[in-house]
PDB file of C-alpha atoms in Angstrom:
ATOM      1  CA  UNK A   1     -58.324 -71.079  10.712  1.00 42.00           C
ATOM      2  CA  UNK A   2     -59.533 -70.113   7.273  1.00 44.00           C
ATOM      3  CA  UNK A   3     -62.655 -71.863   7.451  1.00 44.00           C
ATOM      4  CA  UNK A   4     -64.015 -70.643  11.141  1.00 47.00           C
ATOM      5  CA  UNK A   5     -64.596 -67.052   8.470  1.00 48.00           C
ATOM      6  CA  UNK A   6     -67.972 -66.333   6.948  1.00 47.00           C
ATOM      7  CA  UNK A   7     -66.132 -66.854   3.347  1.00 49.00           C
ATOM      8  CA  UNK A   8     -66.027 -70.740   3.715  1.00 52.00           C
ATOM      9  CA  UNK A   9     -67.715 -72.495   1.037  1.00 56.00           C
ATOM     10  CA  UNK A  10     -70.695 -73.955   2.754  1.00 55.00           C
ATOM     11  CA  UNK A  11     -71.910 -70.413   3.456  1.00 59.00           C
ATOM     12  CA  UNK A  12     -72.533 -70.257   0.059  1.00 63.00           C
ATOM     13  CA  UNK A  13     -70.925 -66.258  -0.403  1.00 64.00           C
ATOM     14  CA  UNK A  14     -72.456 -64.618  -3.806  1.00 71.00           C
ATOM     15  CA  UNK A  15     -70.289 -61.534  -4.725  1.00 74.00           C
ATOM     16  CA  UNK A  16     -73.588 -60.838  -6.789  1.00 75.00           C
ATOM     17  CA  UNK A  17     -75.779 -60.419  -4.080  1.00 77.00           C
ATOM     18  CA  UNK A  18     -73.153 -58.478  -1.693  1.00 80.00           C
ATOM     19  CA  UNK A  19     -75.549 -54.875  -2.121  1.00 84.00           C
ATOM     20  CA  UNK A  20     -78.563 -56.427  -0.598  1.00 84.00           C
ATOM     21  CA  UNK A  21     -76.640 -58.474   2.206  1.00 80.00           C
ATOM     22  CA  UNK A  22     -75.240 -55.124   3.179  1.00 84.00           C
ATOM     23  CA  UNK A  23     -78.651 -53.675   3.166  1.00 88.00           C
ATOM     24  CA  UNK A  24     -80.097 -56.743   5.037  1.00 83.00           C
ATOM     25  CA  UNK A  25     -77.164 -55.901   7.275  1.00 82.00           C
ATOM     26  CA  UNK A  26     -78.218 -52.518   7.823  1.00 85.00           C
ATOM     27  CA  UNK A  27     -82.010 -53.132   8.315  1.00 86.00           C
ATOM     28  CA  UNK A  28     -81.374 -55.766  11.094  1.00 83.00           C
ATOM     29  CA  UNK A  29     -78.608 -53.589  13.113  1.00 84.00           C
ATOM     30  CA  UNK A  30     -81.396 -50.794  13.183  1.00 86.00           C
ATOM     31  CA  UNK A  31     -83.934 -53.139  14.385  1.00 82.00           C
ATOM     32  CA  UNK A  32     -81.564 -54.602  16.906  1.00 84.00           C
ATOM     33  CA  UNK A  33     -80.414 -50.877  18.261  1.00 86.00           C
ATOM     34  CA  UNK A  34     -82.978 -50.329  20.089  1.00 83.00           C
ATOM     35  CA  UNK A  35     -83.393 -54.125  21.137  1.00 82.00           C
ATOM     36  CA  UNK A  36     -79.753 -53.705  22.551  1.00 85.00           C
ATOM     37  CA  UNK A  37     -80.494 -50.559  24.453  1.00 85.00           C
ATOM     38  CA  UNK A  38     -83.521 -51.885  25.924  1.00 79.00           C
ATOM     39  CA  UNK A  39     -82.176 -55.195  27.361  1.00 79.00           C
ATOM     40  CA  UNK A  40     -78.989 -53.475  28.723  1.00 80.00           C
ATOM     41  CA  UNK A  41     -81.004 -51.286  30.856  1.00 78.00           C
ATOM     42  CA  UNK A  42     -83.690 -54.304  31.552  1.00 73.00           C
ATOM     43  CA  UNK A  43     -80.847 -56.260  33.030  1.00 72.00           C
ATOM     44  CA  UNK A  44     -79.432 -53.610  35.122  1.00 70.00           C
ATOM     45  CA  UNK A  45     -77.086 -52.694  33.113  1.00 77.00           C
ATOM     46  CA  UNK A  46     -76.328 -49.612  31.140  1.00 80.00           C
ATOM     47  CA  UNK A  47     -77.941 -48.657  27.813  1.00 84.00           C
ATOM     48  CA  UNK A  48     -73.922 -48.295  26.731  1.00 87.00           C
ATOM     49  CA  UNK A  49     -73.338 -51.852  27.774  1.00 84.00           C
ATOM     50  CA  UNK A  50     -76.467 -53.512  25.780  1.00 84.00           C
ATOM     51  CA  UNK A  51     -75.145 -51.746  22.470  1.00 87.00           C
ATOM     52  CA  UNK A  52     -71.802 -52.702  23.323  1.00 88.00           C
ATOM     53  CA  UNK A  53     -72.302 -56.385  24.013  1.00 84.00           C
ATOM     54  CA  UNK A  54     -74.928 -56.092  20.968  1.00 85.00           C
ATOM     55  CA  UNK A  55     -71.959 -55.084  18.135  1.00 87.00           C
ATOM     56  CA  UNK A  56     -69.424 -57.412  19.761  1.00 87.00           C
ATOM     57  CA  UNK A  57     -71.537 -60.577  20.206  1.00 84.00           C
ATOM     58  CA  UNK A  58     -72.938 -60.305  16.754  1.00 82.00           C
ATOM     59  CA  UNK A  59     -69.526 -59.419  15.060  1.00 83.00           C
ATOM     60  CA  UNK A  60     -68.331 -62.544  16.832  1.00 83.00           C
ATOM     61  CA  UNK A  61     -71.084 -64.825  15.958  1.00 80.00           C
ATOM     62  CA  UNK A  62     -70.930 -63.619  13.062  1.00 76.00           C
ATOM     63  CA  UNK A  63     -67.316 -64.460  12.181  1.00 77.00           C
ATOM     64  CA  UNK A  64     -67.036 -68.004  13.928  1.00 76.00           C
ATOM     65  CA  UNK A  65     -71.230 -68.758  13.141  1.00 71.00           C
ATOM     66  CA  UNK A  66     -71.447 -72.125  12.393  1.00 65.00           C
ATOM     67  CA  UNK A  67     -74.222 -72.028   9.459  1.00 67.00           C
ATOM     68  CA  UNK A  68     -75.812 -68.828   7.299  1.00 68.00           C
ATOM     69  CA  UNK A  69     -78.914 -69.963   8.972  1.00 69.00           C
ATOM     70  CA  UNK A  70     -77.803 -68.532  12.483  1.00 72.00           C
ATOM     71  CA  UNK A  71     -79.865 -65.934  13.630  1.00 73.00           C
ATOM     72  CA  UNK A  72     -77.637 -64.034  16.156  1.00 76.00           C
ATOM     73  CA  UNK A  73     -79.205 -61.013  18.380  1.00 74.00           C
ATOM     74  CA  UNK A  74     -80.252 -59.175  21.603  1.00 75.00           C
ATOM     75  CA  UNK A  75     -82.630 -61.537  23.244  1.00 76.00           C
ATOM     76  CA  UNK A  76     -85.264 -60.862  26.200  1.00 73.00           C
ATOM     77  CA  UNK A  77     -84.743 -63.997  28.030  1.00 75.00           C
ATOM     78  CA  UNK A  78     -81.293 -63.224  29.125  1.00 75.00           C
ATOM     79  CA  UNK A  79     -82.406 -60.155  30.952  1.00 72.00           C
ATOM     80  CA  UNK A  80     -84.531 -61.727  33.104  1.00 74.00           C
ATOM     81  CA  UNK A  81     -81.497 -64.230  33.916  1.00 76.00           C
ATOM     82  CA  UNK A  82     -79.175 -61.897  34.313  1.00 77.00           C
ATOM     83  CA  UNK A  83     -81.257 -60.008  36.962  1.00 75.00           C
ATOM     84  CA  UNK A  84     -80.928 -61.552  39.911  1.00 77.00           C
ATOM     85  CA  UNK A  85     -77.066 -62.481  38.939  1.00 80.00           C
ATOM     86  CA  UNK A  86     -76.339 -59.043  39.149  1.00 77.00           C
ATOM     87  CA  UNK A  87     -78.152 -58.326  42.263  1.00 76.00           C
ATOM     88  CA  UNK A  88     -76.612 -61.408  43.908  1.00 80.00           C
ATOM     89  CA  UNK A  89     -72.970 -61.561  42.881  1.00 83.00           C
ATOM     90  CA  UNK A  90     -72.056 -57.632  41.077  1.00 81.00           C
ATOM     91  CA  UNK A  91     -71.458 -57.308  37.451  1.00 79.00           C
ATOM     92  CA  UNK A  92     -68.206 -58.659  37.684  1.00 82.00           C
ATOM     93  CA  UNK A  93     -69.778 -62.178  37.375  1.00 84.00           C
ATOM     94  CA  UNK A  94     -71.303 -61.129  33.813  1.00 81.00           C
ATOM     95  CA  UNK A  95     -67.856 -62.289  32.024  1.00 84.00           C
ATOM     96  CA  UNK A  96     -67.112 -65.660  33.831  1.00 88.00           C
ATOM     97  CA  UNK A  97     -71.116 -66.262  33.283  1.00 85.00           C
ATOM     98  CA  UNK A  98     -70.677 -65.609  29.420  1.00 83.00           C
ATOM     99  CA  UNK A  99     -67.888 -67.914  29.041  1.00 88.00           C
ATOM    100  CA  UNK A 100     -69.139 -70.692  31.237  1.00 91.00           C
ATOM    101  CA  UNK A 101     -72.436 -70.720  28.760  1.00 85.00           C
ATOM    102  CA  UNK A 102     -70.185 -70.790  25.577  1.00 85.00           C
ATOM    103  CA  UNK A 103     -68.387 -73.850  27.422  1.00 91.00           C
ATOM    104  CA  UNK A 104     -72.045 -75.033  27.597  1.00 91.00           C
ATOM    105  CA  UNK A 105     -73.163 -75.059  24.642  1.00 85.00           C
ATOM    106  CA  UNK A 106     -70.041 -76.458  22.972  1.00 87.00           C
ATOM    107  CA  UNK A 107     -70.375 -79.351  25.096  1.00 92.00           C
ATOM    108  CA  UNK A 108     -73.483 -79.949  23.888  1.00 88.00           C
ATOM    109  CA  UNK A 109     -72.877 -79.572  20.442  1.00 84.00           C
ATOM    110  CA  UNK A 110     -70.232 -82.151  20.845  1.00 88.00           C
ATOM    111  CA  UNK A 111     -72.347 -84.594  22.396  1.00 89.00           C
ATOM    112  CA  UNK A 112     -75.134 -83.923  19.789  1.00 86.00           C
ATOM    113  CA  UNK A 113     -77.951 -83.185  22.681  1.00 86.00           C
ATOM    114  CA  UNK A 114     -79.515 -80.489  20.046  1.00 82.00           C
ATOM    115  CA  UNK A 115     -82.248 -83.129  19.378  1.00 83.00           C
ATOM    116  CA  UNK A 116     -83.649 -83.237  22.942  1.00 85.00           C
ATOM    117  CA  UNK A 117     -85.269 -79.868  22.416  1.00 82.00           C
ATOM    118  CA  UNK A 118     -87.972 -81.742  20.156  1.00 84.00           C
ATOM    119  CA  UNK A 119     -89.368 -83.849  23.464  1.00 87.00           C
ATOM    120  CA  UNK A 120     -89.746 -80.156  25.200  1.00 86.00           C
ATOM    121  CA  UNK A 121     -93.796 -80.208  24.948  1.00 90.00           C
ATOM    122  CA  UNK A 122     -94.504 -76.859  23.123  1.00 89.00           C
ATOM    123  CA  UNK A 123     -96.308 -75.815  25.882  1.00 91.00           C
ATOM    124  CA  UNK A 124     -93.555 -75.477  28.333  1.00 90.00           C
ATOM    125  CA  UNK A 125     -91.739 -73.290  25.711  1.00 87.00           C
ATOM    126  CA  UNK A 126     -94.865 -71.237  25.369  1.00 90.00           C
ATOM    127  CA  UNK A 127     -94.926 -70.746  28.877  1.00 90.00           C
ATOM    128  CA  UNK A 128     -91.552 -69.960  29.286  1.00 86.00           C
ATOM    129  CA  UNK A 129     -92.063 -67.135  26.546  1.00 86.00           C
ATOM    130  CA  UNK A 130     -95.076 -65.677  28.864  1.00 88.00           C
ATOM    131  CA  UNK A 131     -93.254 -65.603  31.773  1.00 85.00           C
ATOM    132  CA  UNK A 132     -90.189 -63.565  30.735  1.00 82.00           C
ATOM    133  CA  UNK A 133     -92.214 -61.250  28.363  1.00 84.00           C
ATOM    134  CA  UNK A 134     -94.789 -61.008  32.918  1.00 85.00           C
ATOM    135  CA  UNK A 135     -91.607 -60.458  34.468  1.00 81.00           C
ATOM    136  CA  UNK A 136     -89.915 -57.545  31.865  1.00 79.00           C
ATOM    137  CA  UNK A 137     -93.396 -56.241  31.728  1.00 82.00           C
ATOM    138  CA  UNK A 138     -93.110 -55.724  35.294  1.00 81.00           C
ATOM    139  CA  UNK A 139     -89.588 -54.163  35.178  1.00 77.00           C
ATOM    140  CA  UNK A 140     -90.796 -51.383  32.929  1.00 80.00           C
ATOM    141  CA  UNK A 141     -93.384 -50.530  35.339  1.00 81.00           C
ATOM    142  CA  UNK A 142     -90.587 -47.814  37.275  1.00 82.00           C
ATOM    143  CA  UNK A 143     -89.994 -46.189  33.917  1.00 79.00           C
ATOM    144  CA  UNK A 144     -93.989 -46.270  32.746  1.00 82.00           C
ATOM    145  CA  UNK A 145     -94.705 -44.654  36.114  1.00 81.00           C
ATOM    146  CA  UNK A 146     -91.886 -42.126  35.730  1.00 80.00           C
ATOM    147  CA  UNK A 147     -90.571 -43.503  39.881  1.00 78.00           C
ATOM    148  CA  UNK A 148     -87.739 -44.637  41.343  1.00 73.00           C
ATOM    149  CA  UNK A 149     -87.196 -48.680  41.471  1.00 71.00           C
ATOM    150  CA  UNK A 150     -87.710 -50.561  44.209  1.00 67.00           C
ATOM    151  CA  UNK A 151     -84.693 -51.892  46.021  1.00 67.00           C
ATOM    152  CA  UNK A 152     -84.293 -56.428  45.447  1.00 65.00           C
ATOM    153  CA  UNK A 153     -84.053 -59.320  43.165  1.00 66.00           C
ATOM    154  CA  UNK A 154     -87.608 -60.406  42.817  1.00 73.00           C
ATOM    155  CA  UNK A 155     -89.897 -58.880  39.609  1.00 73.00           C
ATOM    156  CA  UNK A 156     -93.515 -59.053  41.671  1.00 77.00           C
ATOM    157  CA  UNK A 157     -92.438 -57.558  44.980  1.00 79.00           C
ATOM    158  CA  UNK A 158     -90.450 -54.970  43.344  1.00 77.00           C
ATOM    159  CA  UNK A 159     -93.719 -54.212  41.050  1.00 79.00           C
ATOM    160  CA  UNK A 160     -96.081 -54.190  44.111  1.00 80.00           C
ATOM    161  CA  UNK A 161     -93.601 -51.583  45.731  1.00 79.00           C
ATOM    162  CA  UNK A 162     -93.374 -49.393  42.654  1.00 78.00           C
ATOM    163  CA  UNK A 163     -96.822 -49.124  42.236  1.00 79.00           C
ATOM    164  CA  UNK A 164     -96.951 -48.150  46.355  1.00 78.00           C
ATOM    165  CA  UNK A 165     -94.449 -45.568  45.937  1.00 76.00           C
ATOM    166  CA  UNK A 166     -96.277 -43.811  42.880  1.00 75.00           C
ATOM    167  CA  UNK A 167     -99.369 -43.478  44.589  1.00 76.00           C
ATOM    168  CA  UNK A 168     -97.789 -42.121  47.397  1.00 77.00           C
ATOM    169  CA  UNK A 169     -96.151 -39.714  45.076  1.00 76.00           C
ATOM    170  CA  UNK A 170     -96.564 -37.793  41.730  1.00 77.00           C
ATOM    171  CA  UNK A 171     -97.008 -40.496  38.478  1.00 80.00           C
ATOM    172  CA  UNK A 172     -95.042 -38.964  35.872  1.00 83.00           C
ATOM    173  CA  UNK A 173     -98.222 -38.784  33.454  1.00 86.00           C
ATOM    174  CA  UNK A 174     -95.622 -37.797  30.256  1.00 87.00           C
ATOM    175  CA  UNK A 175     -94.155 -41.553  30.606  1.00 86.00           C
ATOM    176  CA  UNK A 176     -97.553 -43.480  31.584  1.00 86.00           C
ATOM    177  CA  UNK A 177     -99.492 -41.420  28.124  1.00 91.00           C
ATOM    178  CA  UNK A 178     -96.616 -42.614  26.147  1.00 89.00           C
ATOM    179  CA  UNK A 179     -97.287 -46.802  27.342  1.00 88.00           C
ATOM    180  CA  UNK A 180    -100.507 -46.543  26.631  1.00 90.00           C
ATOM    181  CA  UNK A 181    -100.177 -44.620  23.013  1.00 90.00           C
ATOM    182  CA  UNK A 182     -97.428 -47.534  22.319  1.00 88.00           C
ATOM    183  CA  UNK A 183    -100.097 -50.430  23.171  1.00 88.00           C
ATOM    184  CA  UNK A 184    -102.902 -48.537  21.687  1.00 89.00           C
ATOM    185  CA  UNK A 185    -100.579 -48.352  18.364  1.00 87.00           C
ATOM    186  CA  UNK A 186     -99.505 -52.087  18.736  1.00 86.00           C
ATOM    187  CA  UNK A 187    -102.286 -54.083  19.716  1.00 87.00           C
ATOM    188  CA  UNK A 188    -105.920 -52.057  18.931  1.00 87.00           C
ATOM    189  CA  UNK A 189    -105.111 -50.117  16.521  1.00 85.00           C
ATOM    190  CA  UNK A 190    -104.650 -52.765  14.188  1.00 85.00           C
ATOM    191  CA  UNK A 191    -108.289 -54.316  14.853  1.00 85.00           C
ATOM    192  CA  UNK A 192    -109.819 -50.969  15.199  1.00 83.00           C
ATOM    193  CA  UNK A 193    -108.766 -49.956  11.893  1.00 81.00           C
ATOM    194  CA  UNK A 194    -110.147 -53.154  10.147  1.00 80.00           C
ATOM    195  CA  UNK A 195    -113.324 -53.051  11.547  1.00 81.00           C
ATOM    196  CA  UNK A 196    -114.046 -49.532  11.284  1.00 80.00           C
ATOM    197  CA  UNK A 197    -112.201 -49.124   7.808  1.00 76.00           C
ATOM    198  CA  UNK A 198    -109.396 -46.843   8.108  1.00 77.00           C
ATOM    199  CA  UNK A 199    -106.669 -47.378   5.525  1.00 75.00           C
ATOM    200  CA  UNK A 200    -104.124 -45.174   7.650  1.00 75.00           C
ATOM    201  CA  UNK A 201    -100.913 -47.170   7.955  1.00 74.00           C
ATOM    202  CA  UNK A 202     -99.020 -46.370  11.632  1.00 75.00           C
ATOM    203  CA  UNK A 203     -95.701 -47.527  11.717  1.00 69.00           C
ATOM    204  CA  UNK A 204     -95.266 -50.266  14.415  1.00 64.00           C
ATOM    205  CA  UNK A 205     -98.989 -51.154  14.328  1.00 61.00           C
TER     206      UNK A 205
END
């Protein structure tokens, strides 16, 4: 049992460099706190449920991790998976789901099918990418609009019926300013700044 612990010595463990692991340590769980939050809620969850399954799955992976490469996190794609599972069969399935995936991907680690990955052109994985970032694009419209969520399973309907009900309603403009201030930040700020010159540093941009 000793060497399923992050002390075995092929993780290499430098009681030397123990400050700036637990600083690395630190840095990543406050990058990954929001991360957690995010997904729980994305997935229909609870923001308490993300940040719980965050600490426990990386405490776990963390302490039976099979190499100090292992990068182990909240991760988008699962939200869009777990979706419809929830819609479909309650939250009760979440567990039995979990554990038939581990089951998964022990099996194939014990039949060595790691290397198929490398004849997946990278344009399917690119396009995989795309499509979850579409579809939790389109489950943040409700909370951009500042409405209630359309009833279902399906991203697109849902999106076309949120966007129905807020101009039948009032658009929470608090929320919707906020979106575009956060894409303004992220993605032109950046190029305005080079091309007109300004040397002022916004976090996140």
């Amino acid at each position: 049992m000793v060497s399923f612990f992050f002390v075995r010595s092929d993780f290499n463990f430098n009681k030397s460099s123990v400050t700036k692991d637990v600083v690395a340590g630190f840095t990543v769980a406050i990058v990954a706190l929001p991360l957690a939050i995010g997904f729980g809620i994305t997935s229909g969850m609870s923001a308490a449920a993300g940040l719980t399954t965050a600490i426990i799955a990386g405490f776990l992976a963390a302490l039976f991790g099979g190499s100090r490469f292992q990068v182990s996190g909240p991760t988008g794609a699962m939200t869009v998976v777990l979706v419809p599972i929830i819609h479909s069969y309650g939250v009760g399935a979440i567990p039995f789901l979990g554990i038939l995936a581990g089951v998964m991907v022990i099996l194939m680690a014990l039949l060595k099918l790691g290397k198929i990955i490398n004849q997946v052109p990278w344009a399917v994985v690119e396009g995989f990418t795309v499509g979850i970032a579409c579809v939790i694009a389109l489950q943040q419209l409700p909370l951009a609009l500042g409405v209630a969520k359309g009833s279902g399973e399906r991203s697109l309907p849902i999106a076309f019926h949120t966007i129905q009900n807020a101009l039948s309603t009032t658009i929470n403009w608090k929320s919707l300013l906020i979106v575009v201030l956060t894409i303004f930040v992220k993605f032109v700020y950046p190029k305005l700044s080079k091309r007109v010159g300004i040397r002022v540093h916004i976090p996140a941009s």
